[in-house]
Amino acid sequence: VALGFLEPGKVYDALVCTDARAEAGARAQVHVERRQVRSSDRLRAEAFASGGCAVRLQVAQGLGKER
């Protein structure tokens, strides 16, 4: 997913939740990833037949958020 809709020059915290592959003994089958993104980035998520993906984006707060 291209993130060109985000405001250029800002850094965003992305919380990406996707379906995880079923593993023996796993309580939840959700993979959660946190990363910082910009408008020039793309997010990639593997999609399973009956799965989905959710992404929460918010402007990064505080110092040290630049990459």
mmCIF file of N, CA and C in Angstrom:
data_model
loop_
_atom_site.group_PDB
_atom_site.id
_atom_site.type_symbol
_atom_site.label_atom_id
_atom_site.label_comp_id
_atom_site.label_asym_id
_atom_site.label_seq_id
_atom_site.Cartn_x
_atom_site.Cartn_y
_atom_site.Cartn_z
ATOM 1 N N VAL A 1 0.853 -1.173 0.000
ATOM 2 C CA VAL A 1 0.000 0.000 0.000
ATOM 3 C C VAL A 1 0.896 1.232 0.000
ATOM 4 N N ALA A 2 0.735 2.086 -0.973
ATOM 5 C CA ALA A 2 1.503 3.327 -1.041
ATOM 6 C C ALA A 2 0.962 4.303 -0.004
ATOM 7 N N LEU A 3 1.846 5.014 0.672
ATOM 8 C CA LEU A 3 1.444 5.936 1.729
ATOM 9 C C LEU A 3 1.527 7.395 1.288
ATOM 10 N N GLY A 4 1.412 7.641 -0.006
ATOM 11 C CA GLY A 4 1.482 8.985 -0.550
ATOM 12 C C GLY A 4 0.404 9.923 -0.042
ATOM 13 N N PHE A 5 -0.631 9.402 0.588
ATOM 14 C CA PHE A 5 -1.696 10.239 1.143
ATOM 15 C C PHE A 5 -1.285 10.900 2.458
ATOM 16 N N LEU A 6 -0.156 10.455 3.053
ATOM 17 C CA LEU A 6 0.335 11.061 4.293
ATOM 18 C C LEU A 6 1.012 12.389 3.987
ATOM 19 N N GLU A 7 1.070 13.268 4.984
ATOM 20 C CA GLU A 7 1.680 14.574 4.802
ATOM 21 C C GLU A 7 3.191 14.426 4.636
ATOM 22 N N PRO A 8 3.748 14.925 3.533
ATOM 23 C CA PRO A 8 5.192 14.829 3.303
ATOM 24 C C PRO A 8 5.980 15.533 4.407
ATOM 25 N N GLY A 9 7.151 14.989 4.734
ATOM 26 C CA GLY A 9 8.026 15.591 5.724
ATOM 27 C C GLY A 9 7.747 15.171 7.151
ATOM 28 N N LYS A 10 6.666 14.451 7.384
ATOM 29 C CA LYS A 10 6.344 13.984 8.734
ATOM 30 C C LYS A 10 6.658 12.499 8.860
ATOM 31 N N VAL A 11 6.961 12.101 10.085
ATOM 32 C CA VAL A 11 7.195 10.692 10.405
ATOM 33 C C VAL A 11 5.964 10.197 11.149
ATOM 34 N N TYR A 12 5.507 8.997 10.809
ATOM 35 C CA TYR A 12 4.307 8.417 11.410
ATOM 36 C C TYR A 12 4.644 7.102 12.080
ATOM 37 N N ASP A 13 3.988 6.820 13.194
ATOM 38 C CA ASP A 13 4.060 5.506 13.818
ATOM 39 C C ASP A 13 2.956 4.661 13.205
ATOM 40 N N ALA A 14 3.325 3.508 12.681
ATOM 41 C CA ALA A 14 2.355 2.594 12.081
ATOM 42 C C ALA A 14 2.236 1.343 12.949
ATOM 43 N N LEU A 15 1.021 0.978 13.267
ATOM 44 C CA LEU A 15 0.723 -0.276 13.952
ATOM 45 C C LEU A 15 0.009 -1.138 12.923
ATOM 46 N N VAL A 16 0.641 -2.234 12.518
ATOM 47 C CA VAL A 16 0.108 -3.090 11.463
ATOM 48 C C VAL A 16 -0.271 -4.435 12.075
ATOM 49 N N CYS A 17 -1.538 -4.804 11.969
ATOM 50 C CA CYS A 17 -2.043 -6.077 12.495
ATOM 51 C C CYS A 17 -2.513 -6.931 11.324
ATOM 52 N N THR A 18 -1.943 -8.115 11.196
ATOM 53 C CA THR A 18 -2.318 -9.028 10.125
ATOM 54 C C THR A 18 -2.556 -10.416 10.700
ATOM 55 N N ASP A 19 -3.225 -11.243 9.934
ATOM 56 C CA ASP A 19 -3.401 -12.629 10.344
ATOM 57 C C ASP A 19 -2.056 -13.330 10.283
ATOM 58 N N ALA A 20 -1.777 -14.129 11.281
ATOM 59 C CA ALA A 20 -0.535 -14.895 11.323
ATOM 60 C C ALA A 20 -0.814 -16.318 10.873
ATOM 61 N N ARG A 21 0.213 -16.963 10.452
ATOM 62 C CA ARG A 21 0.062 -18.386 10.113
ATOM 63 C C ARG A 21 -0.250 -19.147 11.396
ATOM 64 N N ALA A 22 -1.130 -20.098 11.307
ATOM 65 C CA ALA A 22 -1.497 -20.894 12.480
ATOM 66 C C ALA A 22 -0.285 -21.699 12.946
ATOM 67 N N GLU A 23 0.040 -21.550 14.215
ATOM 68 C CA GLU A 23 1.151 -22.297 14.797
ATOM 69 C C GLU A 23 0.619 -23.120 15.963
ATOM 70 N N ALA A 24 1.151 -24.292 16.132
ATOM 71 C CA ALA A 24 0.709 -25.164 17.213
ATOM 72 C C ALA A 24 0.867 -24.462 18.551
ATOM 73 N N GLY A 25 -0.189 -24.433 19.349
ATOM 74 C CA GLY A 25 -0.140 -23.850 20.671
ATOM 75 C C GLY A 25 -0.290 -22.342 20.717
ATOM 76 N N ALA A 26 -0.472 -21.699 19.572
ATOM 77 C CA ALA A 26 -0.600 -20.238 19.556
ATOM 78 C C ALA A 26 -1.970 -19.835 20.096
ATOM 79 N N ARG A 27 -1.973 -18.866 21.027
ATOM 80 C CA ARG A 27 -3.240 -18.375 21.583
ATOM 81 C C ARG A 27 -3.940 -17.463 20.594
ATOM 82 N N ALA A 28 -3.218 -16.559 20.013
ATOM 83 C CA ALA A 28 -3.799 -15.630 19.046
ATOM 84 C C ALA A 28 -3.089 -15.806 17.719
ATOM 85 N N GLN A 29 -3.821 -15.699 16.668
ATOM 86 C CA GLN A 29 -3.228 -15.850 15.350
ATOM 87 C C GLN A 29 -3.184 -14.499 14.652
ATOM 88 N N VAL A 30 -2.626 -13.528 15.368
ATOM 89 C CA VAL A 30 -2.486 -12.177 14.841
ATOM 90 C C VAL A 30 -1.028 -11.758 14.975
ATOM 91 N N HIS A 31 -0.492 -11.235 13.895
ATOM 92 C CA HIS A 31 0.878 -10.718 13.907
ATOM 93 C C HIS A 31 0.784 -9.199 14.035
ATOM 94 N N VAL A 32 1.488 -8.623 15.018
ATOM 95 C CA VAL A 32 1.477 -7.187 15.245
ATOM 96 C C VAL A 32 2.880 -6.651 15.010
ATOM 97 N N GLU A 33 2.967 -5.622 14.191
ATOM 98 C CA GLU A 33 4.254 -5.002 13.875
ATOM 99 C C GLU A 33 4.133 -3.494 14.066
ATOM 100 N N ARG A 34 5.138 -2.906 14.685
ATOM 101 C CA ARG A 34 5.203 -1.452 14.841
ATOM 102 C C ARG A 34 6.415 -0.964 14.054
ATOM 103 N N ARG A 35 6.212 0.111 13.300
ATOM 104 C CA ARG A 35 7.325 0.692 12.562
ATOM 105 C C ARG A 35 7.042 2.149 12.264
ATOM 106 N N GLN A 36 8.072 2.867 11.888
ATOM 107 C CA GLN A 36 7.902 4.264 11.510
ATOM 108 C C GLN A 36 7.917 4.364 9.991
ATOM 109 N N VAL A 37 7.029 5.194 9.467
ATOM 110 C CA VAL A 37 6.878 5.334 8.027
ATOM 111 C C VAL A 37 6.766 6.803 7.646
ATOM 112 N N ARG A 38 6.948 7.067 6.369
ATOM 113 C CA ARG A 38 6.798 8.402 5.773
ATOM 114 C C ARG A 38 5.896 8.283 4.549
ATOM 115 N N SER A 39 5.542 9.414 3.991
ATOM 116 C CA SER A 39 4.660 9.417 2.819
ATOM 117 C C SER A 39 5.296 8.730 1.615
ATOM 118 N N SER A 40 6.612 8.635 1.575
ATOM 119 C CA SER A 40 7.312 7.994 0.455
ATOM 120 C C SER A 40 7.418 6.474 0.604
ATOM 121 N N ASP A 41 6.970 5.933 1.737
ATOM 122 C CA ASP A 41 7.066 4.489 1.996
ATOM 123 C C ASP A 41 5.861 3.729 1.454
ATOM 124 N N ARG A 42 6.014 2.417 1.452
ATOM 125 C CA ARG A 42 4.921 1.493 1.100
ATOM 126 C C ARG A 42 4.836 0.454 2.208
ATOM 127 N N LEU A 43 3.623 0.077 2.564
ATOM 128 C CA LEU A 43 3.417 -1.020 3.516
ATOM 129 C C LEU A 43 3.065 -2.264 2.722
ATOM 130 N N ARG A 44 3.598 -3.383 3.170
ATOM 131 C CA ARG A 44 3.325 -4.656 2.492
ATOM 132 C C ARG A 44 2.810 -5.642 3.531
ATOM 133 N N ALA A 45 1.743 -6.345 3.210
ATOM 134 C CA ALA A 45 1.182 -7.336 4.121
ATOM 135 C C ALA A 45 0.772 -8.566 3.323
ATOM 136 N N GLU A 46 1.073 -9.727 3.878
ATOM 137 C CA GLU A 46 0.672 -10.982 3.245
ATOM 138 C C GLU A 46 -0.789 -11.245 3.586
ATOM 139 N N ALA A 47 -1.583 -11.557 2.593
ATOM 140 C CA ALA A 47 -3.014 -11.789 2.810
ATOM 141 C C ALA A 47 -3.330 -13.277 2.665
ATOM 142 N N PHE A 48 -4.089 -13.796 3.615
ATOM 143 C CA PHE A 48 -4.534 -15.179 3.568
ATOM 144 C C PHE A 48 -5.986 -15.216 3.081
ATOM 145 N N ALA A 49 -6.443 -16.358 2.634
ATOM 146 C CA ALA A 49 -7.756 -16.489 2.005
ATOM 147 C C ALA A 49 -8.897 -15.879 2.819
ATOM 148 N N SER A 50 -8.941 -16.124 4.107
ATOM 149 C CA SER A 50 -10.054 -15.589 4.912
ATOM 150 C C SER A 50 -9.536 -14.587 5.945
ATOM 151 N N GLY A 51 -8.438 -13.926 5.627
ATOM 152 C CA GLY A 51 -7.808 -13.041 6.595
ATOM 153 C C GLY A 51 -8.036 -11.572 6.321
ATOM 154 N N GLY A 52 -7.252 -10.768 6.991
ATOM 155 C CA GLY A 52 -7.373 -9.334 6.823
ATOM 156 C C GLY A 52 -6.153 -8.616 7.358
ATOM 157 N N CYS A 53 -6.249 -7.293 7.310
ATOM 158 C CA CYS A 53 -5.150 -6.447 7.755
ATOM 159 C C CYS A 53 -5.741 -5.144 8.279
ATOM 160 N N ALA A 54 -5.198 -4.646 9.365
ATOM 161 C CA ALA A 54 -5.606 -3.345 9.910
ATOM 162 C C ALA A 54 -4.353 -2.543 10.182
ATOM 163 N N VAL A 55 -4.409 -1.253 9.853
ATOM 164 C CA VAL A 55 -3.261 -0.372 10.062
ATOM 165 C C VAL A 55 -3.736 0.883 10.777
ATOM 166 N N ARG A 56 -3.029 1.254 11.838
ATOM 167 C CA ARG A 56 -3.300 2.519 12.520
ATOM 168 C C ARG A 56 -2.071 3.398 12.329
ATOM 169 N N LEU A 57 -2.297 4.601 11.821
ATOM 170 C CA LEU A 57 -1.218 5.561 11.591
ATOM 171 C C LEU A 57 -1.446 6.781 12.455
ATOM 172 N N GLN A 58 -0.372 7.257 13.089
ATOM 173 C CA GLN A 58 -0.456 8.517 13.827
ATOM 174 C C GLN A 58 0.889 9.214 13.737
ATOM 175 N N VAL A 59 0.853 10.543 13.769
ATOM 176 C CA VAL A 59 2.084 11.317 13.685
ATOM 177 C C VAL A 59 2.963 10.952 14.879
ATOM 178 N N ALA A 60 4.245 10.657 14.605
ATOM 179 C CA ALA A 60 5.189 10.297 15.659
ATOM 180 C C ALA A 60 5.400 11.494 16.576
ATOM 181 N N GLN A 61 5.464 11.235 17.872
ATOM 182 C CA GLN A 61 5.640 12.282 18.872
ATOM 183 C C GLN A 61 7.026 12.173 19.489
ATOM 184 N N GLY A 62 7.592 13.290 19.917
ATOM 185 C CA GLY A 62 8.839 13.277 20.668
ATOM 186 C C GLY A 62 10.085 13.298 19.817
ATOM 187 N N LEU A 63 11.226 13.324 20.499
ATOM 188 C CA LEU A 63 12.518 13.348 19.820
ATOM 189 C C LEU A 63 12.951 11.953 19.444
ATOM 190 N N GLY A 64 13.838 11.881 18.502
ATOM 191 C CA GLY A 64 14.403 10.595 18.091
ATOM 192 C C GLY A 64 13.486 9.796 17.199
ATOM 193 N N LYS A 65 12.480 10.429 16.638
ATOM 194 C CA LYS A 65 11.560 9.695 15.793
ATOM 195 C C LYS A 65 11.966 9.724 14.323
ATOM 196 N N GLU A 66 12.978 10.511 13.980
ATOM 197 C CA GLU A 66 13.439 10.551 12.590
ATOM 198 C C GLU A 66 14.228 9.286 12.299
ATOM 199 N N ARG A 67 14.160 8.813 11.069
ATOM 200 C CA ARG A 67 14.995 7.686 10.710
ATOM 201 C C ARG A 67 15.953 8.095 9.642
#
